[in-house]
């Protein structure tokens, strides 16, 4: 959630969405990393349906509503447009209106030439037949994380590709941990114990987003999946165990009851203000956190149920897609995508958005050179695309899961009952 909406928003970027080791991103380092992951895309088109018009002006749409993405993306688009010899008309649509608008345009075969969409929405849009197959257009995904490639596929074809991804990890206030004589938690038991010990006065032990949207589901999925739960069966004992963890944290006072209304940006604000000793959040928050020189923090992988488990986090981040139009427009749009995935633009995007390169070798180099990103990179190897289990059914199930979280944390419903209702809703 992708910003996922700053994760992705994948969730707000799904979504969507304080400086210690990553003090200042080094352009030279990022450029070198991006160079490793340059993607080859043949500039060709098919010209089947879609909107007409000249091929020297292309349309682009995304849902970014906050810096740095909303500030930098138009500049990157302009640069790639000039390189290709086209003008790109940029349009930003509020996240809640974004997919309804695209699906309406797809039904009318009038999708924008370029769209940057949250990766869990990709399959739903590809199913309309309105997107160009990047596989057939010659896109190479060699060297990319398999899970990232899978996130951009529908029925065996690649319809979207992310220049980089994001995920979730656990931020912790190092001053608070030192004062309490604690080390960062690795297991759920340690997380629970540390959160209880760190809760004092106006400060809660931990903060996370449990808002009733994809953003809340995105934040819950690392605990849900790491417990062994499956989106096809929301009411499993494993899912109940994961939701029980969150309910216990809120019920004990270790987490604020307000988590049901907090977005990931709100959680970040609470952490920066010293109102939470730990938080679940993504790397897109680093520029803001690192701007607060009085804040000292570290980042570790999401705690797991037991020492033998590994965190399974959802892949956040957006994918570039090309809408069907005519041969000339598609060819130019594909050239623009090739540019957007190129060395300089990928380097700028990685720096500004706080993303992890999709290329495995580049990601490993990033972890070695930028310690703040190490936990996020470590988790990518076991991360999961949100549509892997359900395909186009994911949005409906995700909302059912978000509703269950709300019912349990805000409504007082037992996790077992809330998840049973969610499973019933998902099946209807």
Short mmCIF file of C-alpha atoms in Angstrom, two decimals:
data_model
loop_
_atom_site.label_atom_id
_atom_site.label_comp_id
_atom_site.label_asym_id
_atom_site.label_seq_id
_atom_site.Cartn_x
_atom_site.Cartn_y
_atom_site.Cartn_z
CA UNK A 1 0.00 0.00 0.00
CA UNK A 2 2.54 0.53 -2.14
CA UNK A 3 1.39 4.59 -0.37
CA UNK A 4 0.75 2.02 -0.38
CA UNK A 5 -1.76 6.98 0.54
CA UNK A 6 1.75 7.06 0.61
CA UNK A 7 2.50 3.46 0.36
CA UNK A 8 2.31 2.61 -2.32
CA UNK A 9 0.17 3.86 -0.77
CA UNK A 10 1.08 0.25 -2.57
CA UNK A 11 -1.36 1.87 -0.02
CA UNK A 12 -1.25 5.43 0.64
CA UNK A 13 1.27 4.47 -0.64
CA UNK A 14 -1.79 0.24 -0.74
CA UNK A 15 0.01 3.54 0.26
CA UNK A 16 0.45 6.39 0.67
CA UNK A 17 2.55 5.12 2.03
CA UNK A 18 14.58 11.01 11.69
CA UNK A 19 18.00 10.70 10.54
CA UNK A 20 20.31 8.22 11.80
CA UNK A 21 22.47 6.27 9.37
CA UNK A 22 20.95 7.55 6.11
CA UNK A 23 21.83 11.15 6.88
CA UNK A 24 21.87 12.34 3.30
CA UNK A 25 21.18 10.23 0.27
CA UNK A 26 24.23 10.37 -1.95
CA UNK A 27 23.31 11.00 -5.59
CA UNK A 28 26.37 9.18 -6.82
CA UNK A 29 25.52 6.08 -4.83
CA UNK A 30 21.88 6.08 -5.91
CA UNK A 31 22.80 6.59 -9.54
CA UNK A 32 25.15 3.65 -9.38
CA UNK A 33 22.47 1.49 -7.80
CA UNK A 34 19.89 2.46 -10.35
CA UNK A 35 22.34 1.78 -13.16
CA UNK A 36 22.49 -1.84 -12.09
CA UNK A 37 18.74 -2.13 -12.41
CA UNK A 38 18.20 -0.39 -15.76
CA UNK A 39 15.38 -2.12 -17.60
CA UNK A 40 15.31 -2.70 -21.32
CA UNK A 41 12.05 -1.80 -23.00
CA UNK A 42 11.52 -1.96 -26.74
CA UNK A 43 9.66 1.05 -28.07
CA UNK A 44 6.87 -0.57 -30.01
CA UNK A 45 3.09 -0.42 -30.03
CA UNK A 46 0.13 -2.24 -31.44
CA UNK A 47 -2.54 0.37 -31.98
CA UNK A 48 -5.62 -1.46 -30.84
CA UNK A 49 -8.52 0.75 -29.85
CA UNK A 50 -8.24 3.47 -27.25
CA UNK A 51 -8.40 7.21 -27.61
CA UNK A 52 -7.21 8.92 -30.72
CA UNK A 53 -5.26 12.14 -31.10
CA UNK A 54 -1.73 13.09 -32.02
CA UNK A 55 1.18 11.12 -30.67
CA UNK A 56 3.22 14.17 -29.65
CA UNK A 57 1.10 14.85 -26.55
CA UNK A 58 0.57 12.12 -23.95
CA UNK A 59 -1.59 11.99 -20.84
CA UNK A 60 -0.46 10.73 -17.43
CA UNK A 61 -2.38 10.15 -14.20
CA UNK A 62 -1.43 9.29 -10.60
CA UNK A 63 -2.76 9.82 -7.08
CA UNK A 64 0.17 11.48 -5.34
CA UNK A 65 -1.00 14.25 -3.08
CA UNK A 66 2.06 14.99 -0.98
CA UNK A 67 5.73 15.79 -1.35
CA UNK A 68 8.17 14.52 -2.38
CA UNK A 69 6.41 12.41 -5.00
CA UNK A 70 3.90 15.03 -6.08
CA UNK A 71 6.68 17.60 -6.32
CA UNK A 72 9.25 15.55 -8.19
CA UNK A 73 7.14 13.37 -10.51
CA UNK A 74 6.09 16.19 -12.89
CA UNK A 75 9.74 17.19 -13.24
CA UNK A 76 10.77 13.62 -14.09
CA UNK A 77 7.90 13.32 -16.57
CA UNK A 78 8.88 16.57 -18.25
CA UNK A 79 12.48 15.41 -18.57
CA UNK A 80 11.47 12.09 -20.12
CA UNK A 81 8.96 13.82 -22.38
CA UNK A 82 11.67 16.08 -23.76
CA UNK A 83 13.95 13.10 -24.30
CA UNK A 84 11.26 11.29 -26.28
CA UNK A 85 10.04 14.45 -28.03
CA UNK A 86 6.56 14.60 -26.54
CA UNK A 87 4.60 16.77 -24.12
CA UNK A 88 3.14 14.96 -21.12
CA UNK A 89 0.02 16.32 -19.49
CA UNK A 90 0.18 15.40 -15.79
CA UNK A 91 -3.01 14.85 -13.78
CA UNK A 92 -3.27 14.10 -10.06
CA UNK A 93 -6.50 12.55 -8.79
CA UNK A 94 -7.40 11.98 -5.10
CA UNK A 95 -6.71 8.40 -4.05
CA UNK A 96 -10.37 7.59 -3.34
CA UNK A 97 -11.37 8.67 -6.85
CA UNK A 98 -8.40 7.21 -8.67
CA UNK A 99 -9.43 3.63 -9.47
CA UNK A 100 -13.11 4.44 -10.10
CA UNK A 101 -11.97 7.01 -12.64
CA UNK A 102 -9.55 4.60 -14.34
CA UNK A 103 -12.09 1.78 -14.48
CA UNK A 104 -14.64 4.13 -16.01
CA UNK A 105 -12.09 5.24 -18.60
CA UNK A 106 -11.16 1.62 -19.29
CA UNK A 107 -14.79 0.75 -20.02
CA UNK A 108 -14.85 3.61 -22.53
CA UNK A 109 -11.45 2.59 -23.94
CA UNK A 110 -10.07 6.01 -23.10
CA UNK A 111 -7.38 5.23 -20.52
CA UNK A 112 -4.52 7.74 -20.14
CA UNK A 113 -1.37 6.90 -22.06
CA UNK A 114 0.54 6.52 -18.80
CA UNK A 115 -0.72 5.67 -15.32
CA UNK A 116 1.18 5.12 -12.11
CA UNK A 117 -1.05 2.80 -10.08
CA UNK A 118 -0.81 1.04 -6.75
CA UNK A 119 0.39 -2.49 -7.48
CA UNK A 120 -2.62 -4.34 -5.94
CA UNK A 121 -4.88 -2.46 -8.36
CA UNK A 122 -2.92 -3.61 -11.41
CA UNK A 123 -4.74 -6.88 -12.06
CA UNK A 124 -8.17 -5.29 -11.78
CA UNK A 125 -7.25 -2.73 -14.42
CA UNK A 126 -5.46 -5.25 -16.65
CA UNK A 127 -8.57 -7.44 -16.62
CA UNK A 128 -10.44 -4.73 -18.53
CA UNK A 129 -8.20 -5.27 -21.55
CA UNK A 130 -7.28 -1.61 -21.60
CA UNK A 131 -3.57 -1.97 -20.88
CA UNK A 132 -0.68 -2.74 -23.22
CA UNK A 133 1.19 -5.97 -22.42
CA UNK A 134 4.70 -4.83 -21.53
CA UNK A 135 5.89 -8.42 -22.00
CA UNK A 136 4.87 -8.38 -25.65
CA UNK A 137 6.37 -4.92 -25.99
CA UNK A 138 9.78 -6.31 -25.03
CA UNK A 139 10.12 -5.48 -21.34
CA UNK A 140 12.90 -7.40 -19.62
CA UNK A 141 12.49 -8.25 -15.94
CA UNK A 142 15.78 -10.09 -15.58
CA UNK A 143 17.38 -9.50 -12.20
CA UNK A 144 14.23 -8.22 -10.51
CA UNK A 145 12.78 -9.77 -7.36
CA UNK A 146 10.29 -12.44 -8.51
CA UNK A 147 7.64 -11.09 -6.14
CA UNK A 148 7.96 -7.62 -7.71
CA UNK A 149 7.57 -9.05 -11.21
CA UNK A 150 4.54 -11.03 -10.06
CA UNK A 151 2.94 -7.90 -8.61
CA UNK A 152 2.83 -6.42 -12.12
CA UNK A 153 1.40 -9.46 -13.89
CA UNK A 154 -2.03 -10.60 -14.96
CA UNK A 155 -2.67 -14.00 -16.56
CA UNK A 156 1.02 -14.53 -17.22
CA UNK A 157 1.63 -11.19 -18.91
CA UNK A 158 3.42 -8.18 -17.43
CA UNK A 159 1.22 -5.09 -17.56
CA UNK A 160 3.05 -2.95 -15.02
CA UNK A 161 6.53 -2.65 -13.59
CA UNK A 162 7.75 -0.80 -10.54
CA UNK A 163 11.01 1.16 -10.73
CA UNK A 164 11.24 0.53 -7.01
CA UNK A 165 9.17 -0.75 -4.11
CA UNK A 166 8.62 -0.06 -0.46
CA UNK A 167 7.49 -2.00 2.56
CA UNK A 168 7.04 -1.78 6.30
CA UNK A 169 9.44 -2.13 9.20
CA UNK A 170 9.57 -1.22 12.89
CA UNK A 171 10.99 2.18 13.81
CA UNK A 172 12.13 2.65 17.41
CA UNK A 173 13.28 5.67 19.41
CA UNK A 174 16.84 4.83 20.44
CA UNK A 175 16.88 7.33 23.32
CA UNK A 176 13.75 5.76 24.83
CA UNK A 177 15.14 2.25 24.43
CA UNK A 178 18.48 3.18 25.97
CA UNK A 179 16.80 4.85 28.94
CA UNK A 180 14.66 1.75 29.50
CA UNK A 181 17.61 -0.63 29.03
CA UNK A 182 15.89 -2.39 26.13
CA UNK A 183 16.98 -3.77 22.79
CA UNK A 184 14.74 -3.72 19.68
CA UNK A 185 12.10 -6.48 19.76
CA UNK A 186 12.38 -9.44 17.42
CA UNK A 187 9.33 -11.45 18.48
CA UNK A 188 5.71 -10.64 19.30
CA UNK A 189 6.30 -11.40 22.97
CA UNK A 190 9.21 -8.97 23.03
CA UNK A 191 7.17 -6.36 21.17
CA UNK A 192 4.36 -6.67 23.70
CA UNK A 193 6.69 -6.50 26.69
CA UNK A 194 8.68 -3.56 25.31
CA UNK A 195 5.56 -1.62 24.35
CA UNK A 196 4.23 -2.04 27.88
CA UNK A 197 7.49 -0.89 29.49
CA UNK A 198 7.83 2.10 27.15
CA UNK A 199 4.28 3.35 27.73
CA UNK A 200 4.56 6.26 30.12
CA UNK A 201 2.61 9.49 30.54
CA UNK A 202 1.56 10.78 27.13
CA UNK A 203 3.86 8.34 25.33
CA UNK A 204 2.54 5.04 23.99
CA UNK A 205 4.80 2.07 23.46
CA UNK A 206 3.89 1.51 19.83
CA UNK A 207 1.85 3.10 17.04
CA UNK A 208 0.42 1.73 13.81
CA UNK A 209 -2.34 2.58 11.36
CA UNK A 210 -5.57 0.62 11.77
CA UNK A 211 -7.68 2.99 9.66
CA UNK A 212 -10.56 1.25 7.87
CA UNK A 213 -9.09 1.27 4.37
CA UNK A 214 -6.41 -0.52 2.36
CA UNK A 215 -3.90 1.51 4.35
CA UNK A 216 -4.93 -0.23 7.57
CA UNK A 217 -5.02 -3.63 5.89
CA UNK A 218 -1.55 -2.97 4.45
CA UNK A 219 -0.18 -2.29 7.93
CA UNK A 220 -1.82 -5.39 9.37
CA UNK A 221 -0.71 -7.78 6.62
CA UNK A 222 2.88 -8.24 7.94
CA UNK A 223 1.43 -9.64 11.18
CA UNK A 224 -1.34 -11.54 9.37
CA UNK A 225 0.96 -13.26 6.87
CA UNK A 226 3.85 -13.84 9.27
CA UNK A 227 1.42 -15.67 11.55
CA UNK A 228 0.73 -18.05 8.66
CA UNK A 229 -2.69 -16.66 7.75
CA UNK A 230 -4.11 -16.71 4.22
CA UNK A 231 -6.31 -14.09 2.55
CA UNK A 232 -8.51 -16.88 1.22
CA UNK A 233 -9.51 -17.73 4.80
CA UNK A 234 -9.71 -14.58 6.89
CA UNK A 235 -11.14 -16.41 9.91
CA UNK A 236 -8.30 -18.89 10.41
CA UNK A 237 -6.73 -19.40 13.87
CA UNK A 238 -3.57 -17.77 12.54
CA UNK A 239 -5.49 -14.65 11.50
CA UNK A 240 -7.19 -14.58 14.90
CA UNK A 241 -3.80 -14.71 16.60
CA UNK A 242 -2.53 -11.75 14.57
CA UNK A 243 -5.59 -9.60 15.22
CA UNK A 244 -5.46 -10.63 18.86
CA UNK A 245 -1.96 -9.14 19.07
CA UNK A 246 -3.19 -5.75 17.86
CA UNK A 247 -6.27 -5.88 20.09
CA UNK A 248 -4.12 -6.68 23.13
CA UNK A 249 -1.76 -3.78 22.39
CA UNK A 250 -4.67 -1.34 22.19
CA UNK A 251 -6.60 -2.90 25.06
CA UNK A 252 -3.61 -2.79 27.40
CA UNK A 253 -2.97 0.86 26.62
CA UNK A 254 0.37 0.13 24.95
CA UNK A 255 -1.09 1.55 21.72
CA UNK A 256 -3.54 4.43 21.45
CA UNK A 257 -7.21 3.76 20.75
CA UNK A 258 -6.83 6.43 18.06
CA UNK A 259 -4.92 4.01 15.80
CA UNK A 260 -8.30 3.25 14.18
CA UNK A 261 -8.30 6.80 12.75
CA UNK A 262 -4.57 7.28 12.15
CA UNK A 263 -3.15 7.12 8.65
CA UNK A 264 0.49 6.23 8.22
CA UNK A 265 1.29 9.94 8.03
CA UNK A 266 -0.48 10.44 11.38
CA UNK A 267 1.51 7.58 12.90
CA UNK A 268 4.70 9.23 11.71
CA UNK A 269 3.65 12.53 13.29
CA UNK A 270 3.05 10.79 16.61
CA UNK A 271 6.46 9.14 16.49
CA UNK A 272 8.19 12.41 15.63
CA UNK A 273 6.41 14.21 18.46
CA UNK A 274 7.62 11.63 20.98
CA UNK A 275 4.12 10.26 21.55
CA UNK A 276 5.12 6.76 20.48
CA UNK A 277 8.35 4.90 21.24
CA UNK A 278 7.90 2.55 18.26
CA UNK A 279 5.93 2.65 15.05
CA UNK A 280 5.19 0.51 12.02
CA UNK A 281 5.90 2.54 8.89
CA UNK A 282 7.66 2.67 5.55
CA UNK A 283 10.85 4.16 4.11
CA UNK A 284 8.96 7.03 2.48
CA UNK A 285 8.89 8.66 5.93
CA UNK A 286 12.69 8.93 6.11
CA UNK A 287 13.07 12.38 4.50
CA UNK A 288 10.71 13.88 7.09
CA UNK A 289 12.16 11.97 10.01
CA UNK A 290 15.72 12.73 9.06
CA UNK A 291 14.89 16.43 8.97
CA UNK A 292 14.33 16.35 12.74
CA UNK A 293 17.86 16.45 14.12
CA UNK A 294 16.65 16.00 17.69
CA UNK A 295 15.06 12.66 16.89
CA UNK A 296 17.25 9.56 17.18
CA UNK A 297 15.87 6.30 15.90
CA UNK A 298 16.69 2.92 14.44
CA UNK A 299 14.84 0.55 12.13
CA UNK A 300 14.50 -3.23 12.40
CA UNK A 301 12.38 -5.85 10.61
CA UNK A 302 8.78 -6.40 11.72
CA UNK A 303 8.72 -8.65 14.83
CA UNK A 304 7.61 -12.24 14.23
CA UNK A 305 5.55 -14.73 16.28
CA UNK A 306 8.63 -16.76 17.24
CA UNK A 307 12.36 -16.70 16.64
CA UNK A 308 12.16 -19.28 13.84
CA UNK A 309 9.80 -17.19 11.68
CA UNK A 310 10.65 -14.58 9.06
CA UNK A 311 8.59 -11.46 8.40
CA UNK A 312 6.31 -11.60 5.37
CA UNK A 313 5.52 -8.02 4.43
CA UNK A 314 3.33 -6.68 1.62
CA UNK A 315 5.03 -5.08 -1.34
CA UNK A 316 4.22 -1.40 -1.57
CA UNK A 317 4.86 0.82 -4.53
CA UNK A 318 3.35 1.80 -7.82
CA UNK A 319 3.74 0.34 -11.30
CA UNK A 320 3.95 2.18 -14.59
CA UNK A 321 1.34 1.11 -17.11
CA UNK A 322 0.56 2.04 -20.72
CA UNK A 323 -3.02 2.38 -21.93
CA UNK A 324 -4.16 1.18 -25.34
CA UNK A 325 -4.62 3.97 -27.87
CA UNK A 326 -3.04 3.96 -31.33
CA UNK A 327 0.30 2.75 -32.60
CA UNK A 328 2.00 6.15 -32.47
CA UNK A 329 0.85 7.06 -28.97
CA UNK A 330 1.64 3.62 -27.57
CA UNK A 331 5.11 3.67 -29.09
CA UNK A 332 5.88 7.04 -27.52
CA UNK A 333 4.36 6.02 -24.19
CA UNK A 334 6.58 2.94 -24.12
CA UNK A 335 9.60 5.11 -24.84
CA UNK A 336 8.65 7.31 -21.91
CA UNK A 337 8.33 4.27 -19.62
CA UNK A 338 11.77 3.14 -20.74
CA UNK A 339 13.08 6.57 -19.78
CA UNK A 340 11.27 6.52 -16.42
CA UNK A 341 12.96 3.22 -15.63
CA UNK A 342 16.35 4.49 -16.78
CA UNK A 343 19.43 5.28 -14.71
CA UNK A 344 19.03 8.99 -13.97
CA UNK A 345 15.28 9.01 -13.45
CA UNK A 346 15.32 5.86 -11.31
CA UNK A 347 18.08 7.36 -9.20
CA UNK A 348 16.08 10.51 -8.64
CA UNK A 349 12.93 8.58 -7.90
CA UNK A 350 14.70 6.31 -5.39
CA UNK A 351 16.19 9.31 -3.62
CA UNK A 352 13.01 11.37 -3.47
CA UNK A 353 10.51 8.61 -2.75
CA UNK A 354 12.61 6.50 -0.37
CA UNK A 355 12.11 3.35 -2.43
CA UNK A 356 14.09 0.13 -2.77
CA UNK A 357 15.35 -0.79 -6.25
CA UNK A 358 13.43 -3.62 -7.88
CA UNK A 359 16.74 -5.11 -9.01
CA UNK A 360 18.11 -7.58 -6.44
CA UNK A 361 21.76 -6.66 -6.88
CA UNK A 362 21.02 -2.95 -6.63
CA UNK A 363 18.93 -3.52 -3.49
CA UNK A 364 21.76 -5.45 -1.84
CA UNK A 365 24.17 -2.60 -2.60
CA UNK A 366 21.67 -0.13 -1.14
CA UNK A 367 21.43 -2.12 2.11
CA UNK A 368 25.22 -2.16 2.41
CA UNK A 369 25.67 1.55 1.72
CA UNK A 370 22.61 2.98 3.50
CA UNK A 371 22.03 1.29 6.91
CA UNK A 372 18.61 2.89 7.35
CA UNK A 373 17.36 0.87 4.38
CA UNK A 374 18.86 -2.46 5.47
CA UNK A 375 15.76 -3.73 7.31
CA UNK A 376 13.49 -2.90 4.39
CA UNK A 377 15.80 -4.63 1.92
CA UNK A 378 16.10 -7.65 4.20
CA UNK A 379 12.32 -8.06 4.15
CA UNK A 380 11.95 -7.79 0.36
CA UNK A 381 13.32 -11.31 -0.09
CA UNK A 382 10.31 -12.79 1.73
CA UNK A 383 7.78 -10.08 0.83
CA UNK A 384 4.54 -10.91 -0.95
CA UNK A 385 2.61 -9.18 -3.69
CA UNK A 386 -0.84 -8.43 -2.31
CA UNK A 387 -2.64 -9.94 -5.30
CA UNK A 388 -0.70 -13.25 -5.23
CA UNK A 389 -3.41 -15.20 -3.44
CA UNK A 390 -6.52 -13.53 -4.82
CA UNK A 391 -5.81 -11.69 -8.05
CA UNK A 392 -8.60 -9.28 -8.95
CA UNK A 393 -10.55 -10.24 -5.80
CA UNK A 394 -7.95 -8.63 -3.53
CA UNK A 395 -9.58 -5.18 -3.10
CA UNK A 396 -12.83 -6.70 -1.80
CA UNK A 397 -11.06 -9.03 0.64
CA UNK A 398 -8.71 -6.27 1.76
CA UNK A 399 -11.69 -4.09 2.65
CA UNK A 400 -13.30 -6.95 4.55
CA UNK A 401 -10.09 -7.37 6.52
CA UNK A 402 -9.92 -3.63 7.24
CA UNK A 403 -13.52 -3.77 8.46
CA UNK A 404 -12.64 -6.64 10.80
CA UNK A 405 -9.78 -4.64 12.27
CA UNK A 406 -12.10 -1.71 12.88
CA UNK A 407 -14.79 -3.91 14.41
CA UNK A 408 -12.32 -5.47 16.81
CA UNK A 409 -10.27 -2.43 17.83
CA UNK A 410 -12.96 0.25 17.72
CA UNK A 411 -16.15 -1.74 18.13
CA UNK A 412 -15.04 -4.17 20.80
CA UNK A 413 -15.85 -7.28 18.75
CA UNK A 414 -13.76 -10.35 19.56
CA UNK A 415 -11.16 -11.06 16.84
CA UNK A 416 -12.73 -14.45 16.07
CA UNK A 417 -16.17 -12.96 15.48
CA UNK A 418 -14.86 -9.96 13.54
CA UNK A 419 -12.85 -12.20 11.21
CA UNK A 420 -15.78 -14.60 10.73
CA UNK A 421 -17.89 -11.70 9.55
CA UNK A 422 -15.05 -10.56 7.30
CA UNK A 423 -14.84 -13.99 5.70
CA UNK A 424 -18.57 -13.99 5.09
CA UNK A 425 -18.42 -10.51 3.52
CA UNK A 426 -15.49 -11.51 1.31
CA UNK A 427 -17.41 -14.48 -0.04
CA UNK A 428 -20.63 -12.60 -0.84
#
